[in-house]
Coordinates of C-alpha atoms in Angstrom, one line a residue:
M1 CA -47.6 97.4 129.8
M2 CA -50.1 97.4 127.0
K3 CA -52.2 100.5 126.9
K4 CA -54.2 101.8 124.0
L5 CA -52.2 104.8 122.9
D6 CA -52.6 107.0 119.8
L7 CA -48.9 107.8 119.1
S8 CA -49.6 108.8 115.5
L9 CA -48.6 112.5 115.9
Y10 CA -46.5 113.1 119.0
L11 CA -45.6 116.7 119.7
V12 CA -42.4 117.4 121.7
A13 CA -43.0 121.0 123.0
N14 CA -41.0 123.6 124.8
R15 CA -41.9 127.2 125.5
G16 CA -38.7 128.8 124.4
Q17 CA -39.0 132.6 124.2
R18 CA -42.7 132.6 124.0
S19 CA -45.0 133.8 126.8
D20 CA -47.1 131.2 128.5
E21 CA -50.2 132.5 126.7
S22 CA -48.5 132.4 123.2
F23 CA -47.1 128.9 123.9
L24 CA -50.4 127.5 125.1
N25 CA -52.3 129.0 122.1
H26 CA -49.7 127.4 119.7
I27 CA -50.3 124.0 121.3
K28 CA -54.0 124.5 121.3
Q29 CA -54.0 125.0 117.5
A30 CA -51.8 122.0 117.0
L31 CA -54.2 119.9 119.1
K32 CA -57.0 121.1 117.0
G33 CA -55.0 120.0 113.9
G34 CA -54.6 116.4 115.2
V35 CA -51.7 116.1 117.6
S36 CA -52.4 112.9 119.6
I37 CA -50.0 113.2 122.5
V38 CA -47.9 116.0 123.9
Q39 CA -44.5 115.9 125.7
L40 CA -43.4 118.9 127.7
R41 CA -39.6 119.1 127.4
E42 CA -38.1 121.9 129.4
K43 CA -34.3 121.6 130.1
E44 CA -33.8 125.2 131.2
L45 CA -36.6 125.8 133.6
G46 CA -36.4 125.4 137.4
S47 CA -38.7 123.0 139.1
R48 CA -41.3 125.5 140.2
E49 CA -41.5 127.2 136.7
F50 CA -41.6 123.8 135.0
F51 CA -44.5 122.7 137.3
E52 CA -46.5 125.9 136.8
L53 CA -46.2 125.7 133.0
G54 CA -47.0 122.0 133.1
L55 CA -50.1 122.7 135.1
K56 CA -51.4 125.1 132.5
L57 CA -50.6 122.7 129.7
K58 CA -52.2 119.8 131.5
R59 CA -55.5 121.7 131.7
L60 CA -55.3 122.2 127.9
C61 CA -54.4 118.6 127.2
D62 CA -57.2 117.4 129.5
E63 CA -59.7 119.6 127.5
F64 CA -58.7 117.8 124.3
K65 CA -58.5 114.4 126.1
V66 CA -54.8 114.1 124.9
P67 CA -52.1 112.6 127.2
L68 CA -49.5 114.9 128.6
I69 CA -46.1 113.3 129.0
I70 CA -43.3 115.0 131.0
N71 CA -39.7 114.6 129.7
D72 CA -37.2 113.2 132.2
R73 CA -38.8 114.5 135.4
V74 CA -40.7 111.8 137.3
D75 CA -41.2 114.2 140.2
I76 CA -42.9 116.8 138.0
A77 CA -45.0 114.1 136.4
L78 CA -46.1 112.9 139.8
A79 CA -46.8 116.4 141.1
L80 CA -48.9 117.2 138.0
D81 CA -50.7 113.8 137.9
A82 CA -49.6 113.9 134.3
S83 CA -50.4 111.0 132.0
G84 CA -46.8 109.8 132.1
V85 CA -43.1 110.4 131.6
H86 CA -40.5 110.0 128.9
L87 CA -37.1 108.8 130.0
G88 CA -33.7 108.9 128.3
Q89 CA -31.0 106.3 128.7
E90 CA -29.3 108.4 131.5
D91 CA -32.5 108.9 133.4
L92 CA -34.2 106.8 136.1
E93 CA -34.7 103.2 135.1
S94 CA -38.1 102.4 133.7
S95 CA -38.8 99.7 136.3
L96 CA -38.2 102.2 139.1
A97 CA -40.3 104.9 137.4
R98 CA -43.1 102.3 137.1
R99 CA -42.9 101.6 140.8
L100 CA -43.2 105.4 141.5
L101 CA -45.8 106.2 139.0
G102 CA -48.0 103.1 139.3
E103 CA -49.5 100.8 136.7
D104 CA -51.8 103.3 135.0
K105 CA -49.3 105.9 133.8
I106 CA -47.5 105.9 130.5
I107 CA -43.8 105.4 130.3
G108 CA -41.7 106.0 127.2
V109 CA -38.0 105.4 126.8
S110 CA -35.5 106.7 124.2
V111 CA -33.7 103.9 122.3
K112 CA -30.9 104.2 119.8
N113 CA -29.9 100.6 119.2
L114 CA -31.0 97.0 119.5
T115 CA -28.9 96.4 122.6
Q116 CA -31.0 99.0 124.5
L117 CA -34.1 96.9 124.0
Q118 CA -32.8 94.4 126.4
G119 CA -34.0 94.6 130.0
L120 CA -36.7 97.2 129.4
K121 CA -39.5 96.7 132.0
G122 CA -42.8 98.5 132.4
V123 CA -42.5 100.5 129.2
D124 CA -45.4 101.5 127.0
Y125 CA -43.6 102.9 123.9
L126 CA -40.2 103.7 122.6
G127 CA -38.9 106.9 121.0
C128 CA -36.2 106.2 118.4
G129 CA -33.8 108.6 116.7
A130 CA -32.5 111.0 115.7
I131 CA -33.5 110.2 112.1
K132 CA -32.0 113.4 110.8
S133 CA -29.7 116.1 112.3
T134 CA -31.4 118.8 114.3
P135 CA -30.0 121.8 116.3
T136 CA -30.0 119.6 119.4
K137 CA -29.0 116.3 117.8
Q138 CA -26.0 116.8 115.5
S139 CA -24.6 113.3 115.8
S140 CA -25.5 109.7 116.5
L141 CA -28.1 109.4 113.8
L142 CA -30.2 106.3 113.6
S143 CA -30.2 104.6 110.3
L144 CA -33.6 103.6 108.8
Q145 CA -32.3 100.0 108.7
T146 CA -31.7 100.0 112.5
L147 CA -35.0 101.8 113.0
A148 CA -36.8 99.0 111.1
Q149 CA -35.0 96.3 113.1
I150 CA -36.1 98.0 116.4
T151 CA -39.7 98.1 115.3
Q152 CA -39.6 94.4 114.4
K153 CA -38.2 93.4 117.7
S154 CA -39.9 95.8 120.1
P155 CA -42.8 94.5 122.1
V156 CA -44.3 98.0 122.2
G157 CA -45.0 100.8 119.8
V158 CA -42.1 102.8 118.3
V159 CA -42.2 106.5 117.5
A160 CA -39.5 107.9 115.2
I161 CA -38.0 111.3 116.3
G162 CA -35.4 113.8 115.1
G163 CA -35.7 116.1 112.2
I164 CA -39.1 114.7 111.1
D165 CA -40.9 116.8 108.5
E166 CA -43.1 116.2 105.5
E167 CA -40.2 114.9 103.3
V168 CA -38.7 112.6 106.0
L169 CA -42.1 111.1 106.6
K170 CA -42.0 109.8 103.1
E171 CA -38.7 108.1 103.7
L172 CA -40.3 106.2 106.6
R173 CA -42.8 104.4 104.4
G174 CA -42.9 100.7 105.0
I175 CA -41.5 100.8 108.5
K176 CA -43.9 99.5 111.2
L177 CA -44.0 102.6 113.3
S178 CA -46.8 103.7 115.8
G179 CA -46.2 107.3 114.9
V180 CA -43.7 110.1 114.5
A181 CA -42.6 112.7 117.1
V182 CA -42.0 116.2 115.8
V183 CA -40.6 119.4 117.3
R184 CA -39.8 122.1 114.8
A185 CA -42.2 121.0 112.2
I186 CA -45.0 122.2 114.5
M187 CA -43.3 124.4 117.1
D188 CA -41.7 126.6 114.4
A189 CA -44.7 126.7 112.2
K190 CA -46.5 130.0 111.7
K191 CA -49.8 128.1 111.4
P192 CA -49.6 125.1 113.8
Y193 CA -53.1 124.0 113.0
D194 CA -52.3 123.6 109.3
A195 CA -48.9 122.0 110.1
A196 CA -50.4 119.4 112.4
L197 CA -53.3 118.7 110.0
N198 CA -51.0 118.1 107.1
L199 CA -48.5 116.0 109.1
K200 CA -51.4 113.8 110.4
K201 CA -52.6 113.3 106.9
L202 CA -49.1 112.3 105.7
V203 CA -48.7 109.9 108.7
Y204 CA -51.7 107.9 107.6
E205 CA -50.7 108.1 104.0
N206 CA -47.2 106.9 104.5
L207 CA -47.0 104.8 107.6
S208 CA -48.4 101.3 108.3
L209 CA -49.2 102.2 111.9
K210 CA -48.4 99.4 114.3

């Protein structure tokens, strides 16, 4: 699938200990700062709470005309009529997700090596990492060499993820990425608008966007 996607600054968001109001305001400021796509990643919420939070976030993303992607849960993505879903290697196969979601929705898949590029069907972009260790990704780091090889062989855009911040962005210079995915660099920022604005600037300064 070839869709026109702005993957330049991809925010992976979870509510954590925030209230819904605080969480949504944080995302709103990040969207104003230049976030181009949002993924809602909620591993701890039950289906009803995930759906209710997703509904509020979808209204906000729709306001900014920014796609909302749901992590893992094809059922939640369908129920919300979200823009799409992001799948891990242990989740539903992308070809089946495509059958369920239809041709117009966005499907992203996590990839960590060249072998996982084989047999991908109905995918719009790839998420590759982790580039650096994070609290949730302590092992299986992806080398910059492998990342570069994946970008060269992938038929769709590639987004680097995992510990991405201002300094790591500079290390990605010269790799043909479509963007970077960030979590803490925006979600932990006291001023999400400023954080997003600066990251967006650095993306365009350092990456040769594919």
